[in-house]
Amino acid sequence: MNFIQTRGCDQNRPQSVTFSEAILNPIASFGGLYVPESLPELGEAFLNKHLNSSYKELASDMLERFEIDVDKSVIDEALKLYDEFDTPSNPVPVVKVKENLYVSELYHGPTRAFKDMALQPFGIVLSSIAQKRGEHYLILAATSGDTGPAALETFKNRANVQVACLYPDGGTSDVQRLQMVTEDGKNLKVIGIRGVFDDAQNALKRLLASDEFKSALKKKNILLSAANSVNFGRIIFQIIYHIHSYLELVRQSAIAMGEKVYLNVPSGNFGNALGAYYAWKMGLPVEKIIISSNENNVLTRLIKTGKYDLRNLHVVSTTSPAMDILKSSNVERILYDMFGYERTKELMGDLETKNFYELSAAELSELQKSFDADFCNGEEGKKYINTTFYKDGYLMDPHTATCIKSYETCSRKDIKSIIYSTAEWTKFSPVIASALTGEVDAQDITALESISKEAKLDIPAMVKALFTKPIVQKSVIEKDEIEKEILKFL
């Protein structure tokens, strides 16, 4: 399968590239992204075939349908990393919370967040391709809290790769920050920036497109790639768990094969939602994809009104910081799929130059056939955490809590809903402690102990250990010093 470009081709690049090329060089012509030339069809026969398959068997077959140019032995090695999750036989448990509401838990990997689902195998795939080609890569990662720890974990001490990870200083939870700044791999550099996630992501995209930066790297015999979801190597692994979650409901006799469900996704950068959309396009029976936002509700407004409006808008710090994002990269891939490259180039150009674009009435109608959305503020989210725990016996993090509101406002209750839980309760413990016990301004370790006692849950050893590990990565810089800091590291 070949990959093509969301904004058309500038003639400096080939019209289409292989999967390997797309993940090694993820930014396409005119600042666009790579997408599959076509999607494989996975009809009911495929779903029935995998009704009794393991997660790894399902993943292997789906990746085979994409016909990617990566040796099967490398894919098999990459998928083995799911054996290191909490339950190797089922790395993504799907848990019933209410009569028609199920939670797909994506956080049972090493960094306790959903990014492990894609980044664990992605690290092996990219490193193997680099070794096979005899090339060395700098992998850039910009994080609002979860991509960073997962990228650092997967690339740590891997051959032919170095990682520079950018995070907004003060814009992540304490556990997320500690997961990054205690990483001691010699090939890793963690950089806090004085700014917000959008500043980190803008810097990443600028450097990926910068001939000057690439030239400076070339002098060191280093090439450039990225671990963010601008990279389709991330997205391809994010399609799999949507299919798995559907099959889990069939296995649990919650639905019959072919019955439609809602997929309800807490979304900041839209990669998780894009994986759901592609799964649907490939044949998964889906009623609609529901996007759940926090107070930074640009996605809700886009889906409700057709307007992507960042004029006079600033990121608001919320209780669900991994979604404190205004520019959602993967919306571009949806625009391309629905409206083609010329319109995508026009819309993204307007967003970059005017901080605004607006879909036509016909385009908005097309978008709304696939998506609905709502947003949830922090106080509402805490109430959902409280009631879902004390009434339903289920503990969730503040990102997952945003889905409870959109479940209530956007879905028919006679159709089953799958909510995607993107992080374990340990990642955002002060918010959860406040929701459950009313504690105010508790430090992470105090909050963890409080929740552990209240919910009768053990604090995972890997989280507890963070508070005694030495801080290795101490860089906190102004955002205009990023390039210099990375080159100094290299």
Short mmCIF file of C-alpha atoms in Angstrom, two decimals:
data_model
loop_
_atom_site.label_atom_id
_atom_site.label_comp_id
_atom_site.label_asym_id
_atom_site.label_seq_id
_atom_site.Cartn_x
_atom_site.Cartn_y
_atom_site.Cartn_z
CA MET A 1 0.00 0.00 0.00
CA ASN A 2 1.19 3.50 -0.81
CA PHE A 3 0.57 6.73 1.08
CA ILE A 4 -0.49 10.02 -0.46
CA GLN A 5 -0.58 13.64 0.73
CA THR A 6 -3.44 15.58 2.30
CA ARG A 7 -2.60 18.90 0.57
CA GLY A 8 -1.50 17.54 -2.80
CA CYS A 9 2.05 17.21 -4.12
CA ASP A 10 4.52 20.09 -4.54
CA GLN A 11 6.56 18.13 -7.14
CA ASN A 12 9.59 18.13 -4.79
CA ARG A 13 8.32 14.88 -3.34
CA PRO A 14 6.97 11.75 -5.02
CA GLN A 15 3.19 11.61 -5.55
CA SER A 16 3.06 8.60 -3.23
CA VAL A 17 5.45 6.86 -0.82
CA THR A 18 5.73 3.57 1.03
CA PHE A 19 4.72 3.14 4.68
CA SER A 20 8.41 3.22 5.70
CA GLU A 21 8.94 6.53 3.92
CA ALA A 22 5.75 7.98 5.43
CA ILE A 23 6.79 7.19 9.00
CA LEU A 24 10.42 8.24 8.57
CA ASN A 25 9.42 11.55 6.94
CA PRO A 26 5.91 12.30 8.26
CA ILE A 27 5.42 15.86 6.99
CA ALA A 28 4.24 15.93 3.36
CA SER A 29 4.00 18.64 0.68
CA PHE A 30 2.82 22.12 1.72
CA GLY A 31 3.02 21.07 5.41
CA GLY A 32 0.41 18.34 4.94
CA LEU A 33 0.28 14.77 6.24
CA TYR A 34 0.39 11.29 4.75
CA VAL A 35 -2.73 9.12 4.46
CA PRO A 36 -3.31 5.67 2.95
CA GLU A 37 -4.12 5.68 -0.77
CA SER A 38 -7.04 3.42 0.13
CA LEU A 39 -8.24 1.59 3.22
CA PRO A 40 -8.52 -2.20 3.35
CA GLU A 41 -12.06 -3.52 3.69
CA LEU A 42 -12.65 -5.47 6.90
CA GLY A 43 -16.18 -6.74 6.64
CA GLU A 44 -18.16 -9.07 8.88
CA ALA A 45 -16.12 -12.06 7.68
CA PHE A 46 -12.96 -10.44 9.10
CA LEU A 47 -14.71 -9.68 12.39
CA ASN A 48 -16.05 -13.23 12.68
CA LYS A 49 -12.62 -14.63 11.88
CA HIS A 50 -11.18 -12.80 14.89
CA LEU A 51 -13.97 -13.37 17.35
CA ASN A 52 -11.74 -15.76 19.30
CA SER A 53 -8.38 -14.24 18.34
CA SER A 54 -5.87 -12.71 20.72
CA TYR A 55 -5.17 -8.98 20.48
CA LYS A 56 -1.84 -9.75 18.80
CA GLU A 57 -3.45 -12.03 16.21
CA LEU A 58 -6.03 -9.38 15.37
CA ALA A 59 -3.32 -6.70 15.11
CA SER A 60 -1.07 -8.85 12.93
CA ASP A 61 -3.86 -9.63 10.45
CA MET A 62 -5.04 -6.03 10.26
CA LEU A 63 -1.50 -4.76 9.61
CA GLU A 64 -1.14 -7.43 6.92
CA ARG A 65 -4.25 -6.05 5.18
CA PHE A 66 -2.47 -2.67 4.92
CA GLU A 67 0.37 -4.42 3.04
CA ILE A 68 3.00 -2.27 4.73
CA ASP A 69 6.64 -2.68 3.70
CA VAL A 70 7.88 -3.91 7.08
CA ASP A 71 9.16 -7.45 7.58
CA LYS A 72 6.69 -9.72 9.38
CA SER A 73 9.42 -10.66 11.86
CA VAL A 74 9.70 -6.98 12.88
CA ILE A 75 5.91 -6.68 13.25
CA ASP A 76 5.84 -9.86 15.36
CA GLU A 77 8.61 -8.51 17.59
CA ALA A 78 6.78 -5.19 17.95
CA LEU A 79 3.46 -6.82 18.85
CA LYS A 80 5.17 -8.96 21.51
CA LEU A 81 5.43 -5.82 23.62
CA TYR A 82 1.72 -6.20 24.39
CA ASP A 83 2.76 -9.26 26.43
CA GLU A 84 4.30 -6.82 28.93
CA PHE A 85 0.94 -5.13 29.64
CA ASP A 86 -0.97 -5.96 32.84
CA THR A 87 -2.81 -8.92 31.28
CA PRO A 88 -0.90 -10.28 28.26
CA SER A 89 -3.91 -12.27 27.03
CA ASN A 90 -6.05 -9.10 26.98
CA PRO A 91 -4.06 -5.83 26.99
CA VAL A 92 -7.28 -3.80 26.51
CA PRO A 93 -10.04 -4.89 28.92
CA VAL A 94 -13.55 -3.65 28.13
CA VAL A 95 -15.58 -3.15 31.31
CA LYS A 96 -19.33 -2.69 31.75
CA VAL A 97 -20.18 0.43 33.78
CA LYS A 98 -23.91 0.95 33.11
CA GLU A 99 -26.61 -0.93 31.22
CA ASN A 100 -25.53 0.28 27.76
CA LEU A 101 -22.18 1.86 28.64
CA TYR A 102 -18.80 0.12 28.39
CA VAL A 103 -15.30 1.44 28.99
CA SER A 104 -12.37 0.31 26.85
CA GLU A 105 -9.32 0.65 29.11
CA LEU A 106 -6.33 1.67 27.00
CA TYR A 107 -3.95 2.38 29.88
CA HIS A 108 -2.58 -0.99 31.00
CA GLY A 109 0.90 -0.47 29.51
CA PRO A 110 4.18 0.74 31.03
CA THR A 111 3.31 4.46 31.24
CA ARG A 112 -0.35 3.95 32.29
CA ALA A 113 -1.81 5.85 29.34
CA PHE A 114 -3.31 5.03 25.94
CA LYS A 115 -0.28 6.24 23.98
CA ASP A 116 1.44 2.96 24.89
CA MET A 117 -1.00 1.12 22.60
CA ALA A 118 0.58 2.75 19.54
CA LEU A 119 4.00 3.88 20.68
CA GLN A 120 5.21 0.60 22.18
CA PRO A 121 5.21 -1.24 18.83
CA PHE A 122 5.99 1.92 16.83
CA GLY A 123 9.38 2.28 18.55
CA ILE A 124 10.56 -1.14 17.41
CA VAL A 125 9.23 -0.64 13.87
CA LEU A 126 10.94 2.72 13.36
CA SER A 127 14.24 1.64 14.94
CA SER A 128 14.30 -1.53 12.81
CA ILE A 129 13.68 0.41 9.58
CA ALA A 130 16.47 2.86 10.49
CA GLN A 131 18.89 0.00 11.19
CA LYS A 132 17.99 -1.79 7.97
CA ARG A 133 18.67 1.41 5.99
CA GLY A 134 21.87 2.18 7.94
CA GLU A 135 20.45 5.57 8.96
CA HIS A 136 20.31 7.49 12.24
CA TYR A 137 17.22 9.47 13.24
CA LEU A 138 16.32 12.24 15.62
CA ILE A 139 12.74 11.58 16.75
CA LEU A 140 10.88 14.70 17.84
CA ALA A 141 7.99 14.39 20.28
CA ALA A 142 5.74 17.18 21.54
CA THR A 143 3.54 16.17 24.45
CA SER A 144 0.61 17.43 26.46
CA GLY A 145 1.48 14.70 28.95
CA ASP A 146 1.07 11.18 27.58
CA THR A 147 2.95 11.00 24.26
CA GLY A 148 6.20 12.05 25.95
CA PRO A 149 6.47 9.28 28.58
CA ALA A 150 5.33 6.65 26.05
CA ALA A 151 7.79 7.81 23.36
CA LEU A 152 10.69 7.95 25.81
CA GLU A 153 9.82 4.49 27.11
CA THR A 154 9.64 2.86 23.69
CA PHE A 155 12.75 4.49 22.19
CA LYS A 156 14.97 4.26 25.28
CA ASN A 157 18.37 2.79 24.30
CA ARG A 158 17.12 1.63 20.89
CA ALA A 159 19.66 1.56 18.09
CA ASN A 160 19.92 4.33 15.47
CA VAL A 161 17.50 6.72 17.20
CA GLN A 162 17.73 9.70 19.53
CA VAL A 163 14.68 11.45 21.00
CA ALA A 164 14.04 15.09 21.85
CA CYS A 165 10.78 15.44 23.80
CA LEU A 166 9.12 18.84 24.32
CA TYR A 167 6.54 19.41 27.06
CA PRO A 168 4.87 22.56 28.46
CA ASP A 169 6.45 23.26 31.85
CA GLY A 170 3.62 23.29 34.40
CA GLY A 171 1.15 21.97 31.83
CA THR A 172 1.24 18.27 32.73
CA SER A 173 0.37 16.29 35.84
CA ASP A 174 3.17 15.67 38.33
CA VAL A 175 3.25 11.95 37.51
CA GLN A 176 3.49 12.67 33.78
CA ARG A 177 6.32 15.14 34.38
CA LEU A 178 8.20 12.70 36.64
CA GLN A 179 7.85 9.94 34.05
CA MET A 180 9.76 12.18 31.64
CA VAL A 181 12.33 13.97 33.78
CA THR A 182 13.52 10.77 35.51
CA GLU A 183 14.28 9.02 32.19
CA ASP A 184 18.03 8.32 32.04
CA GLY A 185 18.51 6.78 28.57
CA LYS A 186 21.61 8.22 26.90
CA ASN A 187 19.67 8.72 23.66
CA LEU A 188 16.90 10.79 25.31
CA LYS A 189 16.54 14.53 25.85
CA VAL A 190 13.54 16.02 27.67
CA ILE A 191 12.94 19.77 27.32
CA GLY A 192 10.40 21.74 29.30
CA ILE A 193 9.29 24.89 27.52
CA ARG A 194 7.73 28.02 28.98
CA GLY A 195 4.48 27.87 27.03
CA VAL A 196 1.56 25.57 26.23
CA PHE A 197 1.27 22.34 24.24
CA ASP A 198 0.39 24.17 21.02
CA ASP A 199 3.75 25.98 21.30
CA ALA A 200 5.52 22.60 21.55
CA GLN A 201 3.56 21.14 18.64
CA ASN A 202 4.10 24.24 16.49
CA ALA A 203 7.84 24.00 17.17
CA LEU A 204 7.81 20.32 16.21
CA LYS A 205 6.01 21.01 12.91
CA ARG A 206 8.29 23.96 12.15
CA LEU A 207 11.44 21.89 12.71
CA LEU A 208 10.07 18.99 10.63
CA ALA A 209 9.55 21.42 7.75
CA SER A 210 12.79 23.39 8.24
CA ASP A 211 15.45 22.80 5.56
CA GLU A 212 17.92 24.73 7.72
CA PHE A 213 17.38 22.43 10.72
CA LYS A 214 17.57 19.33 8.53
CA SER A 215 20.81 20.64 7.03
CA ALA A 216 22.29 21.11 10.53
CA LEU A 217 21.30 17.51 11.34
CA LYS A 218 22.71 16.23 8.05
CA LYS A 219 26.15 17.51 9.05
CA LYS A 220 25.89 15.10 11.97
CA ASN A 221 24.62 12.28 9.67
CA ILE A 222 21.21 12.45 11.36
CA LEU A 223 17.78 12.44 9.70
CA LEU A 224 14.53 13.71 11.20
CA SER A 225 11.22 12.06 12.14
CA ALA A 226 8.47 12.42 14.77
CA ALA A 227 6.59 10.36 17.34
CA ASN A 228 3.47 12.54 17.41
CA SER A 229 0.26 11.47 15.72
CA VAL A 230 1.21 13.53 12.66
CA ASN A 231 3.06 10.24 12.00
CA PHE A 232 0.84 7.58 10.45
CA GLY A 233 2.96 4.95 12.21
CA ARG A 234 1.06 5.99 15.33
CA ILE A 235 -2.37 6.01 13.72
CA ILE A 236 -2.16 2.54 12.17
CA PHE A 237 -1.81 0.99 15.64
CA GLN A 238 -4.68 3.13 16.97
CA ILE A 239 -7.17 1.58 14.57
CA ILE A 240 -6.72 -1.87 16.11
CA TYR A 241 -8.14 -1.29 19.58
CA HIS A 242 -11.41 0.06 18.20
CA ILE A 243 -11.95 -3.23 16.36
CA HIS A 244 -10.87 -5.18 19.46
CA SER A 245 -13.28 -3.26 21.69
CA TYR A 246 -16.20 -4.01 19.38
CA LEU A 247 -15.29 -7.72 19.35
CA GLU A 248 -15.10 -7.69 23.15
CA LEU A 249 -18.74 -6.57 23.32
CA VAL A 250 -19.71 -9.43 21.00
CA ARG A 251 -17.72 -11.88 23.17
CA GLN A 252 -19.50 -10.58 26.27
CA SER A 253 -22.89 -11.07 24.53
CA ALA A 254 -23.56 -7.36 24.96
CA ILE A 255 -24.23 -7.00 21.22
CA ALA A 256 -24.82 -9.25 18.25
CA MET A 257 -22.30 -9.29 15.42
CA GLY A 258 -23.19 -6.49 13.01
CA GLU A 259 -25.02 -4.41 15.64
CA LYS A 260 -23.98 -0.76 15.61
CA VAL A 261 -22.32 0.99 18.57
CA TYR A 262 -21.22 4.49 19.51
CA LEU A 263 -17.48 5.09 19.85
CA ASN A 264 -16.99 7.90 22.39
CA VAL A 265 -13.49 9.41 22.41
CA PRO A 266 -11.95 12.08 24.68
CA SER A 267 -10.02 14.05 22.11
CA GLY A 268 -7.35 16.72 21.94
CA ASN A 269 -5.17 16.01 18.91
CA PHE A 270 -7.78 13.75 17.25
CA GLY A 271 -5.52 10.72 16.64
CA ASN A 272 -7.68 8.39 18.73
CA ALA A 273 -10.82 9.65 16.98
CA LEU A 274 -9.17 9.26 13.57
CA GLY A 275 -8.40 5.63 14.41
CA ALA A 276 -12.11 5.15 15.19
CA TYR A 277 -13.09 6.83 11.91
CA TYR A 278 -10.77 4.62 9.87
CA ALA A 279 -12.05 1.50 11.67
CA TRP A 280 -15.60 2.54 10.70
CA LYS A 281 -14.59 3.20 7.09
CA MET A 282 -12.96 -0.24 6.99
CA GLY A 283 -16.20 -1.94 8.01
CA LEU A 284 -16.69 -1.69 11.77
CA PRO A 285 -20.45 -1.29 12.55
CA VAL A 286 -20.58 2.19 14.09
CA GLU A 287 -23.62 4.42 14.67
CA LYS A 288 -21.54 7.55 15.20
CA ILE A 289 -18.22 8.72 16.68
CA ILE A 290 -18.71 11.08 19.62
CA ILE A 291 -15.97 13.57 20.39
CA SER A 292 -15.64 14.64 24.03
CA SER A 293 -13.79 17.89 24.78
CA ASN A 294 -12.92 19.95 27.83
CA GLU A 295 -13.12 23.75 28.09
CA ASN A 296 -10.72 23.97 25.10
CA ASN A 297 -13.70 22.96 23.01
CA VAL A 298 -12.59 23.85 19.47
CA LEU A 299 -13.50 20.34 18.28
CA THR A 300 -17.02 20.52 19.70
CA ARG A 301 -17.56 23.88 18.01
CA LEU A 302 -16.18 22.58 14.70
CA ILE A 303 -18.56 19.60 14.73
CA LYS A 304 -21.56 21.64 15.88
CA THR A 305 -21.04 24.76 13.75
CA GLY A 306 -18.48 23.96 11.04
CA LYS A 307 -16.22 26.75 12.30
CA TYR A 308 -12.62 26.18 13.39
CA ASP A 309 -12.02 29.52 15.04
CA LEU A 310 -8.82 30.25 16.99
CA ARG A 311 -9.05 34.04 16.70
CA ASN A 312 -8.47 35.70 20.09
CA LEU A 313 -8.40 32.23 21.66
CA HIS A 314 -5.85 30.98 24.19
CA VAL A 315 -5.37 27.57 25.74
CA VAL A 316 -7.18 27.26 29.08
CA SER A 317 -5.53 25.11 31.76
CA THR A 318 -8.02 22.44 32.82
CA THR A 319 -8.37 19.35 35.01
CA SER A 320 -7.87 17.22 31.84
CA PRO A 321 -4.56 18.71 30.62
CA ALA A 322 -3.81 16.13 27.89
CA MET A 323 -6.66 17.77 25.94
CA ASP A 324 -5.51 21.36 26.49
CA ILE A 325 -4.94 21.74 22.76
CA LEU A 326 -6.32 24.17 20.18
CA LYS A 327 -4.77 22.91 16.92
CA SER A 328 -5.77 19.28 16.45
CA SER A 329 -3.43 17.84 13.84
CA ASN A 330 -5.49 14.86 12.74
CA VAL A 331 -8.63 16.81 11.81
CA GLU A 332 -6.70 17.45 8.59
CA ARG A 333 -6.86 13.76 7.67
CA ILE A 334 -10.63 13.80 8.13
CA LEU A 335 -10.93 16.90 5.92
CA TYR A 336 -8.89 15.16 3.23
CA ASP A 337 -10.97 11.98 3.39
CA MET A 338 -14.25 13.88 3.10
CA PHE A 339 -13.38 16.83 0.86
CA GLY A 340 -10.16 16.05 -1.06
CA TYR A 341 -6.72 17.63 -1.17
CA GLU A 342 -7.56 20.97 -2.82
CA ARG A 343 -10.16 21.88 -0.20
CA THR A 344 -7.95 20.57 2.61
CA LYS A 345 -5.06 22.73 1.44
CA GLU A 346 -7.39 25.75 1.30
CA LEU A 347 -8.87 25.15 4.77
CA MET A 348 -5.52 24.43 6.46
CA GLY A 349 -3.99 27.46 4.75
CA ASP A 350 -6.79 29.62 6.20
CA LEU A 351 -6.18 28.15 9.67
CA GLU A 352 -2.46 28.90 9.44
CA THR A 353 -2.82 32.44 8.09
CA LYS A 354 -6.14 33.60 9.57
CA ASN A 355 -6.57 31.28 12.59
CA PHE A 356 -9.99 30.45 11.15
CA TYR A 357 -11.84 28.38 8.60
CA GLU A 358 -15.49 27.57 8.01
CA LEU A 359 -17.04 24.55 6.33
CA SER A 360 -19.90 25.03 3.90
CA ALA A 361 -23.38 23.84 4.94
CA ALA A 362 -22.97 20.73 2.76
CA GLU A 363 -19.54 19.98 4.25
CA LEU A 364 -20.83 20.39 7.80
CA SER A 365 -23.69 18.03 7.04
CA GLU A 366 -21.17 15.46 5.76
CA LEU A 367 -19.04 15.85 8.91
CA GLN A 368 -22.09 15.43 11.15
CA LYS A 369 -23.01 12.13 9.48
CA SER A 370 -19.92 10.68 11.17
CA PHE A 371 -19.41 12.80 14.28
CA ASP A 372 -21.24 14.40 17.17
CA ALA A 373 -19.64 16.22 20.10
CA ASP A 374 -20.01 17.91 23.46
CA PHE A 375 -17.66 19.38 26.04
CA CYS A 376 -17.41 19.07 29.80
CA ASN A 377 -15.91 21.58 32.22
CA GLY A 378 -13.74 20.61 35.20
CA GLU A 379 -16.43 20.86 37.86
CA GLU A 380 -18.82 18.77 35.79
CA GLY A 381 -16.05 16.26 35.23
CA LYS A 382 -15.40 15.91 38.96
CA LYS A 383 -19.10 15.27 39.55
CA TYR A 384 -19.04 12.51 36.93
CA ILE A 385 -15.95 10.98 38.57
CA ASN A 386 -17.73 11.06 41.94
CA THR A 387 -21.08 9.65 40.84
CA THR A 388 -19.58 7.01 38.54
CA PHE A 389 -17.42 5.77 41.41
CA TYR A 390 -19.93 5.89 44.26
CA LYS A 391 -23.01 4.80 42.25
CA ASP A 392 -21.50 2.50 39.62
CA GLY A 393 -18.31 1.38 41.38
CA TYR A 394 -16.04 2.51 38.55
CA LEU A 395 -13.06 4.87 38.97
CA MET A 396 -12.04 6.97 35.98
CA ASP A 397 -9.61 9.75 35.18
CA PRO A 398 -10.76 13.30 34.26
CA HIS A 399 -10.33 12.79 30.49
CA THR A 400 -12.57 9.73 30.53
CA ALA A 401 -15.07 11.68 32.66
CA THR A 402 -15.67 14.10 29.77
CA CYS A 403 -17.16 11.15 27.86
CA ILE A 404 -19.86 10.60 30.48
CA LYS A 405 -21.40 13.98 29.69
CA SER A 406 -21.37 13.40 25.93
CA TYR A 407 -22.76 9.90 26.52
CA GLU A 408 -25.72 11.57 28.22
CA THR A 409 -26.19 14.34 25.65
CA CYS A 410 -25.21 12.78 22.31
CA SER A 411 -26.17 9.11 22.31
CA ARG A 412 -29.38 7.11 22.14
CA LYS A 413 -29.58 4.86 25.19
CA ASP A 414 -30.90 1.87 23.21
CA ILE A 415 -27.54 1.69 21.40
CA LYS A 416 -24.44 0.49 23.25
CA SER A 417 -21.65 3.03 23.81
CA ILE A 418 -17.93 2.31 24.10
CA ILE A 419 -16.04 5.01 25.95
CA TYR A 420 -12.26 5.07 25.59
CA SER A 421 -10.42 5.52 28.87
CA THR A 422 -7.10 7.10 28.01
CA ALA A 423 -5.31 7.15 31.37
CA GLU A 424 -5.19 5.35 34.69
CA TRP A 425 -6.41 7.18 37.81
CA THR A 426 -2.78 7.46 39.00
CA LYS A 427 -1.89 10.00 36.29
CA PHE A 428 -4.25 12.72 37.58
CA SER A 429 -4.64 11.91 41.25
CA PRO A 430 -5.13 15.46 42.69
CA VAL A 431 -8.23 15.99 40.51
CA ILE A 432 -9.63 12.57 41.41
CA ALA A 433 -8.91 13.01 45.12
CA SER A 434 -10.74 16.34 44.97
CA ALA A 435 -13.68 14.67 43.20
CA LEU A 436 -13.92 11.79 45.68
CA THR A 437 -13.00 13.33 49.04
CA GLY A 438 -13.08 17.10 48.50
CA GLU A 439 -9.32 17.50 49.10
CA VAL A 440 -7.97 20.76 47.76
CA ASP A 441 -4.50 21.27 46.26
CA ALA A 442 -3.25 17.85 47.34
CA GLN A 443 0.23 16.91 46.09
CA ASP A 444 0.31 13.90 43.78
CA ILE A 445 1.77 11.48 46.33
CA THR A 446 -0.73 12.57 49.02
CA ALA A 447 -3.61 12.31 46.54
CA LEU A 448 -2.48 8.86 45.36
CA GLU A 449 -2.47 7.57 48.93
CA SER A 450 -5.85 9.15 49.63
CA ILE A 451 -7.45 7.55 46.55
CA SER A 452 -5.77 4.22 47.27
CA LYS A 453 -7.35 4.18 50.72
CA GLU A 454 -10.78 5.43 49.57
CA ALA A 455 -11.06 3.16 46.52
CA LYS A 456 -9.16 0.22 48.05
CA LEU A 457 -6.75 0.15 45.09
CA ASP A 458 -3.00 -0.39 45.15
CA ILE A 459 -0.73 2.28 43.72
CA PRO A 460 1.22 0.55 40.92
CA ALA A 461 4.89 0.07 41.83
CA MET A 462 6.07 1.87 38.68
CA VAL A 463 4.14 5.00 39.73
CA LYS A 464 5.19 4.90 43.38
CA ALA A 465 8.85 4.58 42.37
CA LEU A 466 8.74 7.87 40.43
CA PHE A 467 8.73 9.92 43.62
CA THR A 468 12.13 8.62 44.75
CA LYS A 469 13.90 8.45 41.37
CA PRO A 470 16.53 11.14 40.69
CA ILE A 471 15.63 14.00 38.34
CA VAL A 472 17.93 13.56 35.34
CA GLN A 473 16.34 15.85 32.74
CA LYS A 474 16.46 19.41 34.08
CA SER A 475 16.14 21.62 30.98
CA VAL A 476 13.40 24.25 31.05
CA ILE A 477 13.80 26.91 28.35
CA GLU A 478 12.07 29.65 26.39
CA LYS A 479 10.31 28.34 23.27
CA ASP A 480 12.64 30.26 20.92
CA GLU A 481 15.63 28.32 22.30
CA ILE A 482 14.32 24.85 21.33
CA GLU A 483 16.39 24.36 18.19
CA LYS A 484 19.61 25.42 19.90
CA GLU A 485 18.92 23.13 22.88
CA ILE A 486 18.30 20.11 20.62
CA LEU A 487 21.45 20.70 18.60
CA LYS A 488 23.44 21.03 21.83
CA PHE A 489 22.09 17.63 22.96
CA LEU A 490 23.08 16.02 19.65
#
